[in-house]
Amino acid sequence: MLQKFMIALCAVFALSACGGDDQDDQSRIVLNPPEDLNAGEEEEPEEEEPEEEPPVEPWVSITFDAETDIDSWTSACVSSECNATTTLAYNADAQAMDVTPDWLTAGDQIEVSTPIDPEIADLSDGFAHLNLYVPASHTGMIAQVFFQDASDRKGYIGYTATTAGWNTFYLENIALEDFGFANEGFDLTAINRMGIQIQSADGFLDLDDTLHIDDAIISPEAITVEEKPVMPVTLEPLATGDESFTFDSDVQGWSNDGSAGSAVSHDADAGALVITPDWDSADEGGNRPKAMGVTTNVISNATVRMIVTLTEAQIDGGIGVQPYIQQNSGSYNQLFGNITTTGLVAGDNLITYEAGELADAMRIGVQLVGPITSGEADVALIKQVEIDLPE
């Protein structure tokens, strides 16, 4: 009986070990072999990440992080019969290069530049960038970026009227037709120098204020350059003139000159005269928002400089600033300066006025010019007024 049971098991399972006889491995029969219980799910092949393109290597990238960054820079006065000079120095606090021009005549043109490495670069469709800081005393100064080719021919991008603070020159996809002026034969494919030209004006001749250059970059393609932070515009104290109003403790006799368009008061914290406009009552006649003071000297043919502080909303709204002088008797005739609208910034603005000839001119004033579309409720501050009398 036991022997029959063993035979039955051998028939069912076809085990080679049954009966103790060795059998050829090839004679084994496996019915419905189970799947490998330990086998995991098939893994999908990992997608290969595209290789990152190497960053664009600029030909020039001078950020003035080190004092040696100024070593390659030079300056020259290039206008006709120009003898103006420039001092270049490293500014560790600003991490920039100081540029201090010594202007001699109006219209002096000074170029500050650096060579390009590689020496010959093809700037077609290329990229250039430069930051120029302009002190408020030089607001409106004309400046333009230029390039020089291997044959010393120059191409100028075109004049820009700068504003106080950082001015960014950003040039992308550079093409010859975009230049404001270029010497005949100027070769954009063989550039070996980059720089910026700055130009003097009448009001700059007695100034010794410093400009800054930073982030001078030339590259075959556009690259990201960190924007300069918006810096508060500050002014060095004006040199003492023949007559001054500083408003440190009071309004020093200044008033609204009877204008329904403004009220005048004093801000002790700012040490400034305050003009509070009433634009609803303002007009183009005598009721513009204004402030006026009486001088002790006749100011005919004088140079008048004043620091006027405005808000961003007033600037965006299109406000203008206009100085004037006025007779102190008789018909009280007035001579007005230009209305300044371009180049004004949120903060301190230096307004310069070359007053004309006017008998008995012993009143000096400034008025705000509208209409404006924003900042109507904002005040304007007059921080300082100086008068340089003719010799």
PDB file of C-alpha atoms in Angstrom, residues 32-40:
ATOM      1  CA  ASN A  32       2.790  26.599 -14.704  1.00  0.00           C
ATOM      2  CA  PRO A  33       5.927  27.913 -12.975  1.00  0.00           C
ATOM      3  CA  PRO A  34       5.014  30.682 -10.490  1.00  0.00           C
ATOM      4  CA  GLU A  35       6.149  34.228 -11.147  1.00  0.00           C
ATOM      5  CA  ASP A  36       9.110  35.440  -9.156  1.00  0.00           C
ATOM      6  CA  LEU A  37       7.436  36.812  -6.086  1.00  0.00           C
ATOM      7  CA  ASN A  38      10.478  38.871  -5.264  1.00  0.00           C
ATOM      8  CA  ALA A  39      10.600  40.652  -8.598  1.00  0.00           C
ATOM      9  CA  GLY A  40       9.625  44.302  -8.330  1.00  0.00           C
TER      10      GLY A  40
END
